[in-house]
Amino acid sequence: MIQDTLEKSFGFSNFRDGQQQVIEQLVSGNSAVAVFPTGSGKSLCYQLPALILPKLTLVVVPLLALIEDQLGFLHSKGIAAASIDSSKTHEENLETYRLVKSGQIKILMISVERFRNERFREFLKQVPISLLAIDEAHCISEWGHNFRPDYLKLSEYRKEFKVSQVLLLTATATPKVIEDMVAKFSLDKESVFKTGFHRHNLHLNVAGVEHKNKANFLIEWLSSKRGSSAHNCASSIVYVTQQKTADDIAELCRSNGFRAAAYHAGMGNDERTAIQTAFMSNEVDVVVATIAFGMGIDKSDIRHVIHYDLPKSIEGYSQEIGRAGRDGLLSNCQVMANLENIHVLENFVYGDTPERSGIENVLNEVAATDGGRWEVMLNRLSVKSNIRSLPLKTLLVYLEMLGIIKPLYSYFAEISFKQLVEEKDIIDRFSGERQQFVIDLFNACPKAKTWHKVDFEVLAESGVKPRDRVVRALEYFEDQGLIELKSKTMIDLYQVDSNFDYSKTLNELEQLFSSKEIAEIERLENIIKFFAGDKCLSQTLANYFGDDSVNRPCGSCSVCMGRVAQIPGGEQKKLPERDEFIQLIKPLFDLIEEKQPQFSLSSESICRFLCGLPQPAFTSLKANRLEGFGALESYRYKDIRGCVMELGYS
């Protein structure tokens, strides 16, 4: 059956390494973990079983670009697959809901954030699911290089929707992360399938290049790869850290005759899509990009991946070079290494660590519930605690792990509907108790000219409850084309155990974030050691991910070729004098005194202001418009911290 499906539905005659074992595991009714290198065909491990398993396969994917790429492939094979996402119109999502309910869709793809949608969860309760497949599953682990708090809840969603089987897919999991993934989903070690990590066709090269020489080095390197074509070169990705660098280097490449384009998160969706399409169709040869580019790219003939700036981690580097040479042909992976901009990567890490005062602010809210229920509007809590959105989500997850809060459900603070037919026509569709329920529902909703707001408090007082029945009824009306729904402002509801040791919890949370900060800084130190090392790069990389099958030097990397990188830069810059420091931060103190005198300006906030690191408090105060904001962004955070402490700020 498996072989027949492979040939008839996908047009392949053979499996790649590891695919058949994982697929057999799933088809036989078990769960699996697939740890395969980037570009090795992990997606087939859920796509093929989905055609054999009796119910829906639900796939969690981290990026919209990945969803679009995989749907394009499935549709080209005539396989019934769809997504529910923000890029779709209201009508398109409604049609997808209908097709899933009727069993006409075998594969449904979503982002992890979709689970926070109250209406989507109500929909899932009506749909039997055979398999939950989780792409980039290393995001589940707080020890992974790309931990995403929402991923940590996936094991609970699996239980909530009674999904018997799960498939975890990743290319960049260390042994520690694999162990964490397996534990979170209560799987056994026998469910883990790993293939050899090393890809012999990728030639890894590292060159120490001073910052001032990087642009020339890049142009000379790309020019040497042009071959017989005077104007074009093979498909190449140049990775940079900052958006401005992407724009500048793309322009430099164009001025030197390359068909090049920049790609980064600062561009609009349409512009990014156009660049990706042009790259896939070989109208653009060189894309200069931040890490926003690549996750949705399944282009087999990318010959060159160049790191103009240092990657953030060995895991990130591995994922990015894995986009080269998927056709098995020789491909070059070049790193231009120097330490002159290492502070940029370090500062991102420090900027995401919550201050103790921010953690206290959140704990005060938790304690104030007195054992009751706690409603959290993330943006509002972010501003109040001065903790950025992602670390705030992580903090809430830590509180869950400590047993202090328990997520109950999420709901929209506001749901409104517009009638597409007369109210009487809707009521007349029902009889008995159901008709009375619908009458009471409409009577309790404040009427407006077009949109009617659903007031759940008024509904409850009028005897129209529970809330989930109201939501299901409205969903049904919309599904039948009787109304149009819209919703906004998500609220997460938690049950609170207020009998916790406040001081102990505060210290524990502060230590968790401190450990996370140290681990992220160690990742940066590890990548520098890796690039400056005198051991075979391919062998060292494979061993890092627990693949000890590469037991001899590759013979083709820059180290094996006798070119051990000497990485320049990293010298400590002379910091401004005391009076200059005071002058730079004075406008910030003046602004706070004028606008928000109750805000306590800590040493960390001062450091982040000088480094140009955004904070919710700065955004609300418009402090990022002050002259001193980012004035010392070219310095290392820890050096600025030392100076600020010397000034007596705490």
XYZ file of C-alpha atoms in Angstrom, residues 33-494:
462
model
C 9.979 11.640 15.556
C 11.865 12.312 12.303
C 15.243 14.037 12.641
C 16.413 14.455 9.043
C 18.732 17.062 7.486
C 17.222 20.111 5.787
C 16.096 19.209 2.273
C 15.859 15.464 2.907
C 12.107 15.121 2.347
C 10.622 15.325 5.846
C 7.279 16.562 4.495
C 6.546 13.278 2.730
C 6.529 11.628 6.158
C 3.123 13.195 6.886
C 1.896 13.720 3.312
C 1.859 10.035 2.370
C 0.341 8.667 5.625
C -2.377 11.340 5.368
C -3.684 9.582 2.263
C -3.858 6.245 4.088
C -5.001 7.230 7.588
C -8.796 7.426 7.879
C -9.256 10.912 9.359
C -7.781 14.398 9.033
C -4.051 15.073 9.243
C -3.508 18.419 11.005
C -0.126 20.003 10.252
C 1.396 22.794 12.360
C 3.853 24.910 10.362
C 5.764 27.936 11.731
C 5.639 30.208 8.680
C 3.037 31.151 6.095
C 5.662 30.789 3.351
C 6.148 27.136 4.310
C 2.415 26.521 4.159
C 2.149 28.050 0.689
C 5.115 26.041 -0.602
C 3.829 22.707 0.688
C 0.269 23.359 -0.478
C 1.593 24.176 -3.941
C 3.349 20.798 -4.067
C 0.312 18.861 -2.802
C -2.059 20.557 -5.231
C 0.318 19.774 -8.104
C -0.145 16.090 -7.183
C -3.919 16.398 -7.019
C -3.973 15.901 -3.236
C -6.805 17.539 -1.269
C -5.040 19.916 1.117
C -5.803 23.383 2.443
C -4.824 25.945 5.049
C -6.639 28.321 7.354
C -4.572 31.464 7.694
C -4.606 35.252 7.659
C -3.787 35.468 3.944
C -7.129 33.906 3.035
C -10.360 35.821 2.646
C -13.236 35.243 5.025
C -15.106 33.329 2.336
C -12.089 31.142 1.529
C -11.658 30.115 5.165
C -15.377 29.347 5.452
C -15.160 27.096 2.397
C -12.151 25.308 3.919
C -14.100 24.699 7.129
C -16.922 23.189 5.077
C -14.627 20.916 3.066
C -12.802 19.691 6.181
C -16.066 18.908 7.953
C -17.316 16.943 4.938
C -14.086 14.920 4.796
C -13.052 16.255 1.398
C -9.818 17.742 2.780
C -7.237 15.196 3.970
C -4.509 17.639 5.073
C -5.153 20.911 6.928
C -2.199 23.231 7.544
C -2.161 25.938 10.213
C 0.212 28.071 12.239
C 0.544 27.309 15.948
C -1.094 30.654 16.769
C -4.324 29.471 15.125
C -4.997 27.327 18.239
C -5.487 30.526 20.223
C -8.549 31.273 18.113
C -11.678 30.374 20.066
C -13.733 29.777 16.939
C -11.084 27.498 15.432
C -10.923 25.345 18.558
C -14.704 24.971 18.546
C -14.417 23.858 14.925
C -11.737 21.255 15.744
C -13.956 19.678 18.396
C -16.288 18.664 15.562
C -13.547 17.135 13.376
C -11.954 13.699 14.018
C -8.157 13.849 13.618
C -5.864 10.898 12.871
C -2.484 12.637 13.026
C -0.989 15.832 14.417
C 2.200 16.637 12.472
C 4.485 19.355 13.874
C 7.074 20.890 11.563
C 10.184 22.550 13.063
C 9.396 20.622 16.239
C 12.597 21.784 17.958
C 10.581 24.969 18.707
C 8.891 22.868 21.433
C 12.050 22.767 23.519
C 13.190 25.720 25.589
C 16.694 24.389 24.933
C 16.170 24.596 21.176
C 17.656 27.447 19.184
C 14.234 28.782 18.211
C 12.012 28.127 21.239
C 8.453 29.354 20.701
C 6.219 29.357 23.783
C 3.043 28.519 21.830
C 4.687 25.275 20.661
C 4.967 24.137 24.269
C 1.174 23.912 24.422
C 0.891 21.504 21.496
C 1.032 18.420 23.703
C -2.013 19.762 25.594
C -3.870 20.470 22.356
C -3.168 16.903 21.303
C -5.003 15.701 24.420
C -7.801 18.255 24.093
C -8.661 17.159 20.556
C -8.058 13.460 21.268
C -5.368 12.932 18.626
C -3.882 9.464 19.062
C -0.808 9.917 16.844
C 1.789 12.643 16.568
C 4.698 13.215 14.173
C 7.536 15.546 15.188
C 9.727 16.822 12.339
C 13.017 18.690 12.684
C 16.395 19.106 11.040
C 18.208 20.958 13.802
C 17.775 19.147 17.093
C 20.716 18.315 19.338
C 20.502 15.157 21.496
C 19.345 17.278 24.461
C 16.539 18.852 22.411
C 15.416 15.463 21.038
C 15.212 14.128 24.581
C 13.107 17.142 25.595
C 10.756 16.751 22.601
C 10.198 13.056 23.307
C 9.489 13.734 26.997
C 6.971 16.503 26.332
C 4.870 14.197 24.145
C 5.399 11.102 26.321
C 6.947 9.163 23.445
C 9.577 6.430 23.696
C 13.074 6.391 22.242
C 12.054 3.730 19.718
C 9.841 6.309 18.005
C 12.873 8.453 17.072
C 14.262 8.036 13.546
C 17.503 9.799 12.630
C 19.424 9.738 9.378
C 23.031 10.691 8.789
C 23.482 14.411 9.215
C 26.414 14.961 6.884
C 25.770 16.021 3.278
C 28.827 15.286 1.197
C 27.908 17.701 -1.609
C 28.069 20.772 0.659
C 31.561 22.261 0.776
C 31.891 24.327 3.944
C 34.269 27.282 3.839
C 35.102 29.938 6.416
C 37.282 32.974 5.709
C 38.246 35.671 8.188
C 37.313 38.976 6.512
C 37.592 42.420 8.085
C 34.342 44.343 8.102
C 35.644 47.045 5.745
C 36.612 44.403 3.178
C 33.452 42.291 3.242
C 31.670 43.994 0.346
C 34.645 43.587 -2.001
C 35.191 40.008 -0.856
C 31.565 39.144 -1.636
C 31.637 40.643 -5.137
C 34.928 38.941 -5.964
C 33.646 35.627 -4.601
C 30.373 35.781 -6.560
C 32.230 36.880 -9.704
C 34.505 33.841 -9.444
C 31.420 31.610 -9.532
C 29.878 33.114 -12.658
C 31.453 30.551 -14.955
C 30.777 31.037 -18.655
C 27.934 33.551 -18.148
C 29.082 37.152 -18.240
C 26.092 38.551 -16.356
C 24.401 35.894 -14.295
C 25.498 33.414 -11.669
C 23.961 30.290 -10.182
C 21.182 30.709 -7.623
C 22.637 32.145 -4.426
C 21.439 33.331 -1.014
C 23.467 35.902 0.918
C 22.467 36.035 4.593
C 22.850 39.252 6.587
C 21.724 40.312 10.075
C 20.052 43.682 9.493
C 17.501 44.927 6.989
C 19.556 47.948 5.930
C 22.511 45.688 5.143
C 20.248 43.577 2.914
C 19.168 46.667 0.956
C 22.728 48.016 0.648
C 24.367 44.749 -0.419
C 21.604 43.947 -2.921
C 22.182 47.344 -4.523
C 25.950 46.690 -4.562
C 25.369 43.359 -6.317
C 23.112 44.974 -8.903
C 25.686 47.679 -9.587
C 28.185 44.907 -10.303
C 25.943 43.256 -12.871
C 24.201 40.621 -10.761
C 20.465 40.082 -10.917
C 19.979 40.638 -7.199
C 17.214 41.583 -4.781
C 16.917 42.265 -1.059
C 14.447 40.343 1.088
C 13.535 41.122 4.697
C 10.640 41.509 7.125
C 10.496 45.272 6.556
C 9.014 44.706 3.091
C 5.359 44.216 2.286
C 3.970 40.728 1.683
C 3.388 41.354 -2.021
C 6.952 42.553 -2.534
C 8.432 39.576 -0.693
C 6.239 37.157 -2.654
C 7.317 38.736 -5.944
C 11.005 38.361 -5.044
C 10.564 34.747 -3.994
C 8.711 33.979 -7.244
C 11.439 35.660 -9.300
C 14.107 33.644 -7.482
C 12.252 30.366 -8.022
C 11.874 31.126 -11.758
C 15.556 32.166 -12.102
C 14.710 35.778 -12.941
C 16.705 36.764 -9.835
C 19.962 34.961 -9.128
C 21.112 36.498 -5.842
C 18.825 37.171 -2.885
C 20.387 39.173 -0.047
C 18.256 38.357 2.944
C 17.764 38.262 6.652
C 16.749 34.886 8.072
C 13.177 35.746 7.047
C 14.042 34.181 3.679
C 14.522 30.494 3.064
C 11.957 28.688 5.214
C 9.491 28.511 2.350
C 12.047 27.899 -0.399
C 12.172 24.441 -1.938
C 14.535 25.195 -4.801
C 16.776 22.253 -5.558
C 19.542 24.044 -7.475
C 20.730 26.685 -4.991
C 24.468 26.486 -5.560
C 25.747 29.040 -3.064
C 24.814 30.081 0.477
C 26.959 32.939 1.769
C 26.911 34.272 5.309
C 27.881 37.928 5.001
C 27.300 38.290 8.750
C 27.726 35.648 11.438
C 24.714 33.377 11.998
C 23.204 33.383 15.492
C 23.921 29.732 16.268
C 25.272 26.468 14.904
C 21.661 25.298 14.549
C 20.750 28.372 12.512
C 23.837 27.977 10.341
C 23.005 24.333 9.691
C 19.430 25.157 8.712
C 20.522 27.940 6.350
C 23.240 26.002 4.521
C 20.777 23.111 4.237
C 18.951 25.099 1.554
C 21.866 24.587 -0.827
C 22.379 21.622 -3.131
C 19.158 19.727 -2.544
C 19.647 18.179 -5.991
C 22.746 16.428 -4.660
C 25.189 18.430 -6.782
C 28.214 20.295 -5.463
C 27.301 23.500 -3.617
C 29.399 26.062 -1.771
C 28.672 27.421 1.702
C 30.862 30.435 2.455
C 31.114 32.317 5.756
C 32.751 35.767 5.904
C 33.683 35.792 9.564
C 34.645 38.705 11.755
C 33.728 39.797 15.245
C 33.129 43.477 14.563
C 29.342 43.097 14.618
C 29.092 40.370 17.255
C 27.599 42.976 19.583
C 24.492 43.194 17.360
C 23.685 39.519 17.959
C 24.558 39.758 21.653
C 22.396 42.834 22.157
C 19.346 41.080 20.723
C 19.765 38.431 23.433
C 20.129 40.925 26.285
C 17.179 42.974 25.019
C 14.818 40.014 25.385
C 15.606 39.212 29.025
C 12.841 40.543 31.317
C 13.895 42.776 34.183
C 13.178 41.674 37.739
C 10.730 44.583 38.125
C 8.801 43.382 35.073
C 8.540 39.852 36.464
C 7.368 41.326 39.778
C 4.673 43.256 37.931
C 3.304 40.066 36.364
C 3.472 38.130 39.661
C 1.604 40.952 41.415
C -1.249 40.559 38.927
C -1.280 36.791 39.467
C -1.285 37.151 43.254
C -4.094 39.739 43.105
C -6.528 37.199 41.633
C -6.746 35.515 45.058
C -7.123 32.021 43.665
C -9.588 33.049 40.999
C -9.407 33.449 37.260
C -6.951 35.723 35.515
C -7.750 37.373 32.199
C -4.681 38.281 30.160
C -4.639 40.648 27.215
C -1.063 40.149 26.042
C -0.396 43.595 24.559
C -1.757 45.380 27.617
C 0.280 43.205 30.002
C 3.371 43.735 27.839
C 3.138 47.514 28.208
C 2.339 47.342 31.926
C 5.235 44.983 32.734
C 7.618 46.461 30.120
C 8.353 42.949 28.813
C 8.411 42.329 25.090
C 5.757 40.022 23.654
C 7.875 36.899 23.030
C 9.640 36.796 26.433
C 6.297 37.604 28.081
C 4.765 34.531 26.418
C 7.760 32.556 27.686
C 7.194 33.901 31.211
C 3.562 32.765 31.109
C 4.678 29.322 29.964
C 7.163 29.154 32.854
C 4.311 29.992 35.251
C 2.343 27.114 33.721
C 5.310 24.771 34.175
C 5.551 25.809 37.835
C 1.844 24.986 38.315
C 0.935 28.544 39.302
C -1.380 29.216 36.377
C -3.361 26.798 34.254
C -4.702 27.851 30.835
C -8.453 27.371 30.586
C -9.241 28.789 27.181
C -8.790 31.842 24.988
C -11.597 33.924 23.651
C -12.230 37.102 21.737
C -13.019 40.147 23.815
C -15.360 41.268 21.070
C -17.448 39.256 18.612
C -19.820 40.992 16.221
C -22.095 39.772 13.459
C -23.865 41.211 10.440
C -27.153 39.669 9.325
C -27.227 38.547 5.696
C -30.903 37.552 5.887
C -33.810 38.768 7.997
C -33.704 37.811 11.674
C -37.127 36.137 11.350
C -35.806 33.888 8.557
C -33.101 32.602 10.905
C -35.483 32.058 13.819
C -38.010 30.204 11.641
C -35.404 27.571 10.789
C -35.679 26.172 14.333
C -38.377 24.943 16.681
C -38.898 24.248 20.367
C -36.038 24.900 22.760
C -33.575 25.669 19.942
C -35.848 28.346 18.506
C -36.237 29.952 21.944
C -32.441 29.890 22.365
C -32.015 31.732 19.050
C -34.714 34.280 19.949
C -33.062 34.949 23.342
C -29.655 35.238 21.661
C -30.853 37.908 19.219
C -32.829 39.768 21.892
C -29.740 40.030 24.121
C -27.456 41.409 21.395
C -27.395 45.228 21.197
C -28.640 46.274 17.767
C -26.653 48.604 15.562
C -27.126 49.791 12.005
C -25.009 47.018 10.459
C -22.907 45.125 13.013
C -24.416 43.691 16.204
C -22.076 43.215 19.143
C -22.369 39.950 21.072
C -22.497 40.926 24.760
C -21.818 37.696 26.667
C -22.556 39.267 30.067
C -26.019 40.344 28.927
C -26.528 36.908 27.344
C -25.626 35.167 30.615
C -27.955 37.437 32.615
C -30.716 36.641 30.111
C -30.143 32.929 30.575
C -28.452 32.433 27.199
C -25.404 30.291 28.027
C -22.928 28.667 28.039
C -20.590 30.780 25.969
C -19.370 27.893 23.800
C -22.978 27.104 22.766
C -23.429 30.731 21.685
C -20.189 30.627 19.683
C -21.164 27.312 18.049
C -24.578 28.735 17.117
C -23.033 31.828 15.539
C -20.511 29.654 13.698
C -23.397 27.551 12.363
C -25.299 30.635 11.203
C -22.223 31.845 9.352
C -21.586 28.420 7.855
C -25.152 28.498 6.489
C -24.619 31.946 4.956
C -27.076 33.619 7.354
C -24.625 36.003 9.086
C -21.059 37.241 8.776
C -18.876 37.110 11.894
C -15.871 39.165 12.892
C -13.822 39.057 16.067
C -10.899 40.918 17.615
C -8.708 41.268 20.709
C -7.737 37.876 22.095
C -7.977 37.270 25.833
C -6.365 34.261 27.532
C -8.112 32.984 30.638
C -6.081 31.196 33.329
